[in-house]
Amino acid sequence: MKIAIQRLPHGQGLPAPSYETQGASGMDLYAALLEEQKLILEPGARDLVPTGVILSLPEGFEAQVRPRSGLAAKYGVTVLNAPGTIDSDYRGEIKVILINHGTQPFEITRSMRIAQLVIAPVTRAQLIETHSLDETSRGSGGFGSTGLGGI
């Protein structure tokens, strides 16, 4: 699949989103901050980080913005609305909402890999209102109803 990408002026010189390995499902997204700019995420803080790119996704697909496991494991930094959704008709800059769940300030600089982008098919459904639904063995059991083992 080929997807058109437009690089914004502040994204010039950065790598394009790309797969790091042959088996990777997500493309890395890079922080498109100015060279002299540093963004400090204090513990508990969140901020919107620009990537400097716009996509033209084909209809029937979405792009999901997901956390990078290394940032989460090492620093407690993750994507706040994971997965973030980029719809096929959106033509604005991809920005990533990062949050610092860690205990130390986290510094974001230009060209830092901040998130992953996964392209996925979208299934659209038509909801049909009815007065009753079929029964299941779970029924209306909610959070923790299928086996939290005494928790």
Backbone as a chain_set.jsonl record, in Angstrom:
{"seq": "MKIAIQRLPHGQGLPAPSYETQGASGMDLYAALLEEQKLILEPGARDLVPTGVILSLPEGFEAQVRPRSGLAAKYGVTVLNAPGTIDSDYRGEIKVILINHGTQPFEITRSMRIAQLVIAPVTRAQLIETHSLDETSRGSGGFGSTGLGGI", "coords": {"N": [[0.844, -1.168, 0.0], [0.55, 2.208, -0.812], [1.008, 5.377, 0.596], [0.372, 8.758, 0.501], [2.445, 11.375, 1.693], [2.94, 14.464, 3.275], [5.408, 16.759, 4.021], [5.813, 19.143, 6.503], [7.128, 22.524, 6.949], [8.576, 22.655, 9.466], [9.178, 20.024, 9.765], [11.062, 19.364, 7.932], [14.054, 17.718, 6.99], [13.912, 15.767, 8.901], [13.707, 12.191, 9.481], [11.435, 10.319, 7.447], [8.341, 8.851, 8.568], [8.915, 5.468, 9.354], [9.442, 1.895, 9.091], [11.33, 0.125, 11.434], [12.309, -2.475, 11.405], [12.064, -5.496, 9.412], [9.862, -7.013, 10.257], [8.312, -5.255, 11.71], [5.297, -3.726, 12.849], [4.584, -1.15, 13.265], [5.344, 2.204, 12.291], [7.953, 4.429, 13.064], [7.432, 7.604, 14.59], [8.606, 10.949, 14.604], [9.762, 13.617, 16.71], [9.053, 16.87, 15.803], [10.299, 19.253, 16.681], [11.798, 22.526, 16.965], [15.298, 22.998, 16.254], [16.726, 24.194, 18.392], [14.891, 23.96, 20.378], [13.556, 22.519, 23.334], [11.462, 20.284, 24.915], [10.175, 19.855, 28.021], [8.758, 17.362, 29.844], [7.255, 17.303, 32.772], [6.841, 15.135, 35.665], [3.678, 13.665, 35.558], [2.739, 15.519, 33.749], [1.452, 16.495, 30.511], [1.736, 16.883, 26.941], [1.361, 18.203, 23.629], [2.944, 16.961, 20.901], [4.478, 17.904, 17.945], [4.795, 16.297, 14.695], [5.444, 17.053, 12.167], [4.402, 16.04, 9.803], [1.869, 15.222, 7.371], [-0.702, 13.022, 6.425], [-2.247, 11.266, 3.668], [-4.534, 9.186, 3.835], [-5.975, 6.251, 2.382], [-9.5, 5.822, 1.786], [-11.29, 3.76, 4.029], [-9.272, 3.013, 5.646], [-7.334, 3.621, 8.612], [-4.979, 5.446, 10.619], [-3.213, 4.496, 13.437], [-1.986, 5.941, 16.347], [0.408, 4.933, 18.476], [1.987, 4.042, 21.647], [5.579, 3.973, 22.22], [7.267, 1.204, 23.278], [9.751, 1.231, 24.581], [10.048, 3.864, 25.586], [7.963, 3.877, 27.414], [8.653, 1.757, 29.187], [11.235, 2.471, 30.14], [11.034, 5.175, 30.98], [8.433, 5.81, 31.705], [6.863, 7.22, 29.95], [4.24, 7.788, 27.74], [1.687, 7.456, 25.15], [-1.076, 9.425, 25.55], [-3.812, 9.168, 24.712], [-3.973, 6.527, 23.759], [-4.928, 3.904, 21.557], [-4.311, 6.691, 19.484], [-6.398, 8.001, 16.952], [-6.198, 8.498, 13.486], [-8.145, 9.627, 11.058], [-9.243, 8.739, 7.707], [-10.062, 10.979, 6.298], [-8.822, 13.141, 7.46], [-6.661, 15.884, 7.244], [-4.725, 17.25, 8.606], [-1.776, 18.127, 10.563], [-0.022, 15.407, 12.015], [-0.038, 14.976, 15.387], [1.22, 14.138, 18.589], [-0.021, 13.17, 21.679], [1.731, 13.167, 24.454], [2.372, 11.794, 27.693], [3.832, 11.99, 30.898], [4.238, 9.529, 33.023], [6.169, 8.86, 34.701], [8.698, 9.305, 37.319], [10.577, 11.256, 37.054], [11.552, 14.331, 35.37], [11.119, 14.452, 31.813], [12.893, 14.865, 28.87], [12.215, 16.046, 25.659], [13.459, 16.181, 22.429], [14.314, 17.509, 19.163], [13.877, 15.254, 16.48], [13.653, 12.998, 18.034], [12.429, 9.724, 18.532], [9.102, 9.294, 19.104], [6.647, 7.955, 19.079], [4.591, 5.335, 17.617], [3.237, 4.547, 14.404], [0.551, 2.892, 13.152], [-0.956, 1.413, 10.415], [-4.245, 0.575, 9.67], [-7.073, -1.444, 8.646], [-10.473, -0.279, 8.405], [-13.589, -1.158, 9.638], [-16.836, -0.43, 8.91], [-19.899, -0.126, 10.543], [-23.445, -0.692, 10.641], [-25.688, 0.289, 12.953], [-28.496, -1.219, 14.406], [-31.387, -0.57, 15.969], [-33.039, -2.387, 18.542], [-35.501, -4.166, 20.561], [-34.722, -6.22, 22.189], [-31.904, -8.351, 22.923], [-29.817, -11.164, 21.964], [-29.163, -13.826, 24.307], [-26.266, -14.458, 26.352], [-23.666, -16.461, 27.919], [-22.187, -14.875, 29.617], [-23.72, -12.588, 29.935], [-24.689, -9.54, 31.416], [-22.389, -9.09, 32.822], [-19.751, -7.104, 33.936], [-16.76, -5.179, 34.255], [-14.1, -7.137, 35.322], [-15.624, -9.403, 35.592], [-15.095, -11.804, 34.367], [-13.059, -13.327, 35.432], [-11.007, -12.433, 37.477], [-9.865, -13.737, 39.485], [-10.432, -13.574, 42.376], [-9.745, -10.968, 42.938]], "CA": [[0.0, 0.0, 0.0], [1.289, 3.461, -0.862], [0.292, 6.46, 1.256], [1.005, 10.052, 0.262], [2.836, 12.088, 2.906], [3.415, 15.827, 3.054], [6.265, 17.216, 5.119], [5.661, 20.556, 6.821], [8.438, 23.174, 7.068], [9.303, 22.284, 10.685], [9.535, 18.608, 9.668], [12.122, 19.188, 6.939], [15.297, 17.185, 7.517], [13.659, 14.613, 9.774], [13.365, 10.966, 8.748], [10.016, 10.042, 7.238], [7.917, 7.683, 9.352], [9.407, 4.261, 8.698], [9.544, 0.666, 9.867], [12.719, -0.111, 11.835], [12.695, -3.835, 11.046], [11.219, -6.142, 8.41], [8.637, -7.515, 10.867], [7.648, -4.223, 12.52], [3.955, -3.343, 12.411], [4.455, 0.29, 13.441], [6.383, 3.112, 11.783], [8.328, 5.421, 14.064], [7.144, 9.02, 14.392], [9.691, 11.742, 15.173], [9.416, 14.94, 17.226], [9.431, 17.933, 14.87], [10.57, 20.482, 17.415], [12.896, 23.299, 16.389], [16.606, 22.484, 16.674], [17.095, 24.732, 19.699], [13.759, 23.779, 21.29], [13.464, 21.315, 24.154], [10.195, 20.202, 25.619], [10.345, 19.092, 29.253], [7.527, 16.826, 30.426], [7.4, 17.039, 34.198], [6.001, 14.011, 36.085], [2.242, 13.95, 35.552], [2.395, 16.495, 32.712], [1.214, 16.021, 29.144], [1.903, 17.926, 25.942], [1.108, 17.83, 22.244], [4.235, 17.025, 20.219], [4.298, 17.862, 16.49], [5.642, 15.374, 13.926], [5.829, 17.685, 10.915], [3.906, 15.312, 8.627], [0.444, 15.06, 7.091], [-0.935, 11.831, 5.598], [-3.459, 11.123, 2.875], [-4.888, 7.765, 3.935], [-7.098, 5.845, 1.53], [-10.754, 5.532, 2.471], [-11.334, 2.378, 4.497], [-8.115, 2.788, 6.508], [-7.007, 4.613, 9.62], [-3.65, 5.323, 11.202], [-3.288, 4.493, 14.896], [-0.787, 6.427, 17.019], [0.595, 4.068, 19.648], [3.207, 4.319, 22.408], [6.808, 3.203, 22.014], [7.446, 0.424, 24.498], [10.974, 1.637, 25.255], [9.782, 5.071, 26.371], [7.092, 3.512, 28.531], [9.371, 0.907, 30.139], [12.395, 3.147, 30.736], [10.779, 6.505, 31.524], [7.031, 6.01, 32.073], [6.273, 8.157, 28.998], [3.371, 7.045, 26.84], [0.685, 8.219, 24.412], [-2.198, 9.562, 26.482], [-5.069, 8.652, 24.159], [-3.572, 5.369, 22.959], [-4.308, 4.455, 20.365], [-4.913, 7.853, 18.842], [-6.902, 7.647, 15.625], [-6.141, 9.451, 12.386], [-9.14, 9.198, 10.076], [-8.815, 8.868, 6.313], [-10.39, 12.299, 5.752], [-8.089, 14.169, 8.198], [-5.516, 16.389, 6.496], [-3.909, 18.105, 9.456], [-0.521, 17.556, 11.052], [-0.075, 14.385, 13.056], [0.565, 15.394, 16.65], [1.163, 13.042, 19.549], [-0.194, 13.6, 23.067], [2.571, 12.372, 25.348], [2.223, 12.041, 29.122], [4.918, 11.442, 31.706], [3.797, 8.819, 34.23], [7.377, 8.543, 35.453], [8.999, 10.091, 38.522], [11.58, 12.263, 36.699], [11.251, 15.08, 34.152], [11.548, 13.795, 30.576], [13.211, 15.859, 27.853], [11.95, 15.685, 24.265], [14.225, 17.027, 21.52], [14.08, 17.29, 17.739], [14.181, 13.965, 15.846], [13.465, 11.876, 18.959], [11.308, 8.832, 18.191], [8.153, 9.536, 20.193], [5.459, 7.096, 18.999], [4.505, 4.463, 16.445], [2.076, 4.734, 13.554], [0.112, 1.617, 12.584], [-2.032, 1.55, 9.43], [-5.184, -0.526, 9.896], [-8.362, -1.33, 7.951], [-11.616, 0.153, 9.212], [-14.875, -1.762, 9.315], [-17.943, 0.45, 9.294], [-21.08, -0.922, 10.893], [-24.73, -0.021, 10.744], [-26.349, -0.144, 14.178], [-29.933, -1.382, 14.238], [-32.009, -0.582, 17.297], [-33.976, -3.482, 18.775], [-36.03, -4.172, 21.935], [-34.05, -7.252, 22.979], [-30.717, -8.943, 22.311], [-29.647, -12.573, 22.275], [-28.546, -14.097, 25.602], [-24.952, -15.097, 26.368], [-23.343, -16.977, 29.25], [-21.67, -13.756, 30.419], [-24.792, -11.652, 30.221], [-24.301, -8.137, 31.597], [-21.212, -9.016, 33.697], [-18.847, -6.04, 33.474], [-15.332, -5.196, 34.6], [-13.664, -8.152, 36.27], [-16.598, -10.491, 35.768], [-14.715, -13.035, 33.669], [-11.947, -14.072, 36.016], [-9.907, -11.744, 38.115], [-9.318, -14.639, 40.486], [-10.525, -13.134, 43.748], [-9.371, -9.572, 43.122]], "C": [[0.895, 1.238, 0.0], [0.41, 4.555, -0.271], [1.064, 7.747, 1.008], [1.268, 10.739, 1.597], [3.315, 13.472, 2.5], [4.225, 16.243, 4.271], [6.077, 18.722, 5.297], [7.037, 21.193, 7.024], [9.222, 22.764, 8.317], [9.666, 20.801, 10.727], [10.635, 18.331, 8.658], [13.399, 18.69, 7.625], [15.13, 16.019, 8.476], [13.434, 13.37, 8.924], [11.851, 10.875, 8.55], [9.618, 8.904, 8.174], [8.319, 6.412, 8.617], [9.424, 3.09, 9.666], [11.013, 0.419, 10.181], [13.213, -1.505, 11.459], [11.701, -4.403, 10.037], [9.877, -6.589, 9.0], [7.869, -6.501, 11.688], [6.27, -3.9, 11.962], [3.734, -1.844, 12.521], [5.639, 1.043, 12.868], [6.696, 4.122, 12.88], [7.934, 6.825, 13.621], [8.189, 9.82, 15.167], [9.181, 13.107, 15.638], [9.94, 16.003, 16.275], [9.531, 19.266, 15.621], [11.663, 21.251, 16.675], [14.208, 22.809, 16.98], [16.975, 22.934, 18.083], [16.018, 24.515, 20.767], [13.866, 22.466, 22.05], [12.143, 21.381, 24.888], [10.417, 19.319, 26.843], [8.966, 18.672, 29.749], [7.813, 16.507, 31.884], [6.55, 15.821, 34.563], [4.535, 14.439, 36.18], [1.806, 14.905, 34.463], [2.186, 15.816, 31.366], [1.421, 17.191, 28.199], [1.679, 17.331, 24.56], [2.404, 18.042, 21.464], [4.013, 16.914, 18.71], [5.232, 16.847, 15.839], [6.077, 15.962, 12.588], [5.356, 16.977, 9.67], [2.382, 15.281, 8.601], [0.319, 13.838, 6.184], [-2.198, 11.981, 4.767], [-3.782, 9.632, 2.837], [-6.013, 7.43, 2.971], [-8.342, 5.578, 2.373], [-10.785, 4.051, 2.838], [-10.148, 2.021, 5.376], [-8.008, 3.912, 7.52], [-5.538, 4.438, 9.983], [-3.825, 5.418, 12.711], [-1.948, 4.963, 15.452], [-0.681, 5.665, 18.337], [1.897, 4.411, 20.364], [4.389, 3.498, 21.905], [7.089, 2.495, 23.328], [8.693, 0.835, 25.269], [10.777, 2.883, 26.109], [8.926, 4.757, 27.587], [7.861, 2.74, 29.6], [10.48, 1.66, 30.865], [12.037, 4.422, 31.488], [9.345, 6.732, 31.997], [6.319, 6.985, 31.16], [5.483, 7.369, 27.963], [2.436, 7.996, 26.094], [-0.584, 8.232, 25.251], [-3.486, 8.943, 25.951], [-4.842, 7.417, 23.301], [-4.715, 4.375, 22.777], [-5.058, 5.697, 19.887], [-5.306, 7.463, 17.426], [-6.749, 8.797, 14.65], [-7.069, 8.908, 11.306], [-8.665, 9.471, 8.656], [-9.121, 10.24, 5.729], [-9.707, 13.443, 6.511], [-6.861, 14.594, 7.397], [-4.707, 17.399, 7.305], [-2.64, 17.383, 9.888], [-0.787, 16.471, 12.093], [0.662, 14.94, 14.266], [0.308, 14.29, 17.657], [1.008, 13.62, 20.958], [0.625, 12.66, 23.949], [2.299, 12.774, 26.792], [3.36, 11.343, 29.855], [4.338, 10.851, 32.987], [4.983, 8.468, 35.118], [7.565, 9.469, 36.648], [9.999, 11.209, 38.261], [11.109, 13.069, 35.485], [11.817, 14.347, 32.933], [11.727, 14.848, 29.5], [12.974, 15.298, 26.452], [12.693, 16.686, 23.388], [13.893, 16.659, 20.077], [14.615, 15.924, 17.3], [14.101, 12.78, 16.805], [12.276, 11.037, 18.486], [10.331, 8.85, 19.368], [6.948, 8.599, 20.194], [5.574, 6.211, 17.77], [3.215, 4.762, 15.7], [1.752, 3.4, 12.898], [-1.057, 1.887, 11.639], [-2.94, 0.33, 9.557], [-6.465, -0.323, 9.084], [-9.459, -0.942, 8.933], [-12.857, -0.585, 8.721], [-15.972, -0.826, 9.801], [-19.177, -0.414, 9.485], [-22.328, -0.05, 10.858], [-25.412, -0.576, 11.984], [-27.852, -0.149, 13.961], [-30.546, -1.511, 15.618], [-33.041, -1.703, 17.38], [-34.437, -3.422, 20.23], [-35.384, -5.235, 22.8], [-32.874, -7.803, 22.19], [-30.639, -10.405, 22.683], [-28.932, -12.715, 23.624], [-27.179, -14.733, 25.412], [-24.675, -15.605, 27.773], [-22.797, -15.877, 30.158], [-22.771, -12.786, 30.816], [-24.285, -10.232, 30.357], [-23.12, -7.986, 32.543], [-20.191, -8.05, 33.131], [-17.419, -6.26, 33.897], [-15.031, -6.246, 35.654], [-14.594, -9.345, 36.407], [-16.162, -11.807, 35.14], [-13.451, -13.675, 34.219], [-10.793, -13.28, 36.542], [-9.365, -12.539, 39.299], [-9.315, -14.081, 41.915], [-10.122, -11.684, 43.981], [-10.615, -8.718, 43.158]], "O": [[1.882, 1.298, 0.733], [-0.775, 4.655, -0.589], [2.264, 7.82, 1.272], [0.441, 10.699, 2.508], [4.013, 13.628, 1.499], [3.78, 16.096, 5.409], [6.176, 19.481, 4.332], [8.015, 20.48, 7.25], [10.43, 22.546, 8.228], [10.385, 20.367, 11.627], [11.094, 17.195, 8.535], [13.774, 19.173, 8.693], [16.106, 15.355, 8.823], [13.017, 13.477, 7.771], [11.083, 11.314, 9.406], [10.457, 8.08, 8.537], [8.097, 6.284, 7.413], [9.421, 3.262, 10.885], [11.856, 0.496, 9.287], [14.406, -1.696, 11.219], [10.622, -3.844, 9.839], [8.859, -6.547, 8.309], [6.865, -6.851, 12.308], [6.091, -3.811, 10.747], [2.792, -1.316, 11.93], [6.782, 0.591, 12.944], [5.787, 4.614, 13.55], [8.074, 7.192, 12.455], [8.607, 9.419, 16.253], [8.278, 13.679, 15.029], [11.133, 16.037, 15.973], [8.922, 20.263, 15.235], [12.374, 20.679, 15.849], [14.229, 22.264, 18.083], [17.48, 22.141, 18.878], [16.222, 24.854, 21.932], [14.223, 21.433, 21.483], [11.764, 22.426, 25.418], [10.805, 18.159, 26.709], [8.115, 19.513, 30.039], [8.53, 15.554, 32.191], [5.614, 15.5, 33.83], [4.207, 15.448, 36.805], [0.605, 15.092, 34.265], [2.677, 14.714, 31.121], [1.299, 18.35, 28.596], [1.793, 16.123, 24.354], [2.904, 19.163, 21.374], [3.425, 15.939, 18.243], [6.316, 16.567, 16.351], [6.98, 15.429, 11.942], [5.845, 17.266, 8.577], [1.71, 15.309, 9.632], [1.135, 13.641, 5.283], [-3.104, 12.733, 5.124], [-3.361, 8.913, 1.932], [-6.913, 8.244, 2.764], [-8.247, 5.161, 3.527], [-10.36, 3.198, 2.058], [-10.014, 0.876, 5.809], [-8.523, 5.011, 7.311], [-4.932, 3.407, 9.688], [-4.507, 6.315, 13.206], [-0.898, 4.445, 15.074], [-1.562, 5.745, 19.194], [2.803, 4.998, 19.771], [4.22, 2.468, 21.252], [7.141, 3.134, 24.379], [8.691, 0.79, 26.499], [11.28, 2.954, 27.23], [9.142, 5.309, 28.666], [7.734, 3.035, 30.788], [10.646, 1.503, 32.074], [12.647, 4.732, 32.511], [9.067, 7.75, 32.63], [5.28, 7.531, 31.533], [5.986, 6.407, 27.383], [2.402, 9.195, 26.375], [-1.106, 7.18, 25.619], [-4.183, 8.252, 26.695], [-5.447, 7.273, 22.238], [-5.399, 4.039, 23.743], [-6.288, 5.735, 19.891], [-4.613, 6.677, 16.78], [-7.122, 9.932, 14.948], [-6.806, 7.86, 10.716], [-7.801, 10.317, 8.427], [-8.492, 10.632, 4.747], [-9.988, 14.608, 6.231], [-6.105, 13.746, 6.924], [-4.08, 18.297, 6.743], [-2.454, 16.196, 9.617], [-1.669, 16.609, 12.941], [1.829, 15.322, 14.181], [-0.703, 13.592, 17.583], [1.805, 14.456, 21.382], [0.254, 11.505, 24.16], [2.031, 13.94, 27.083], [3.788, 10.252, 29.479], [3.99, 11.579, 33.917], [4.815, 7.848, 36.168], [6.711, 10.303, 36.95], [10.25, 12.028, 39.145], [10.353, 12.557, 34.661], [12.864, 13.704, 33.015], [10.818, 15.638, 29.243], [13.464, 14.224, 26.105], [12.574, 17.896, 23.581], [13.272, 15.63, 19.811], [15.695, 15.509, 17.721], [14.45, 11.662, 16.424], [11.245, 11.578, 18.089], [10.683, 8.472, 20.486], [6.287, 8.462, 21.224], [6.519, 6.319, 16.99], [2.223, 5.18, 16.297], [2.576, 2.842, 12.174], [-2.038, 2.521, 12.028], [-2.468, -0.807, 9.553], [-6.894, 0.808, 8.856], [-9.385, -1.237, 10.126], [-13.132, -0.624, 7.522], [-16.019, -0.476, 10.98], [-19.458, -1.312, 8.692], [-22.263, 1.168, 11.024], [-25.684, -1.774, 12.063], [-28.414, 0.794, 13.404], [-30.255, -2.457, 16.349], [-33.806, -1.945, 16.446], [-33.84, -2.716, 21.042], [-35.482, -5.17, 24.026], [-32.843, -7.737, 20.961], [-31.313, -10.848, 23.613], [-28.184, -11.826, 24.03], [-26.949, -15.456, 24.443], [-25.367, -15.227, 28.718], [-22.947, -15.967, 31.376], [-22.749, -12.227, 31.913], [-23.53, -9.761, 29.506], [-22.859, -6.885, 33.025], [-19.806, -8.164, 31.967], [-16.924, -7.387, 33.899], [-15.621, -6.252, 36.734], [-14.371, -10.21, 37.255], [-16.805, -12.832, 35.364], [-12.83, -14.49, 33.536], [-9.67, -13.457, 36.069], [-8.5, -12.056, 40.03], [-8.284, -14.121, 42.587], [-10.156, -11.216, 45.119], [-10.523, -7.5, 43.306]]}, "num_chains": 1, "name": "protein.A"}
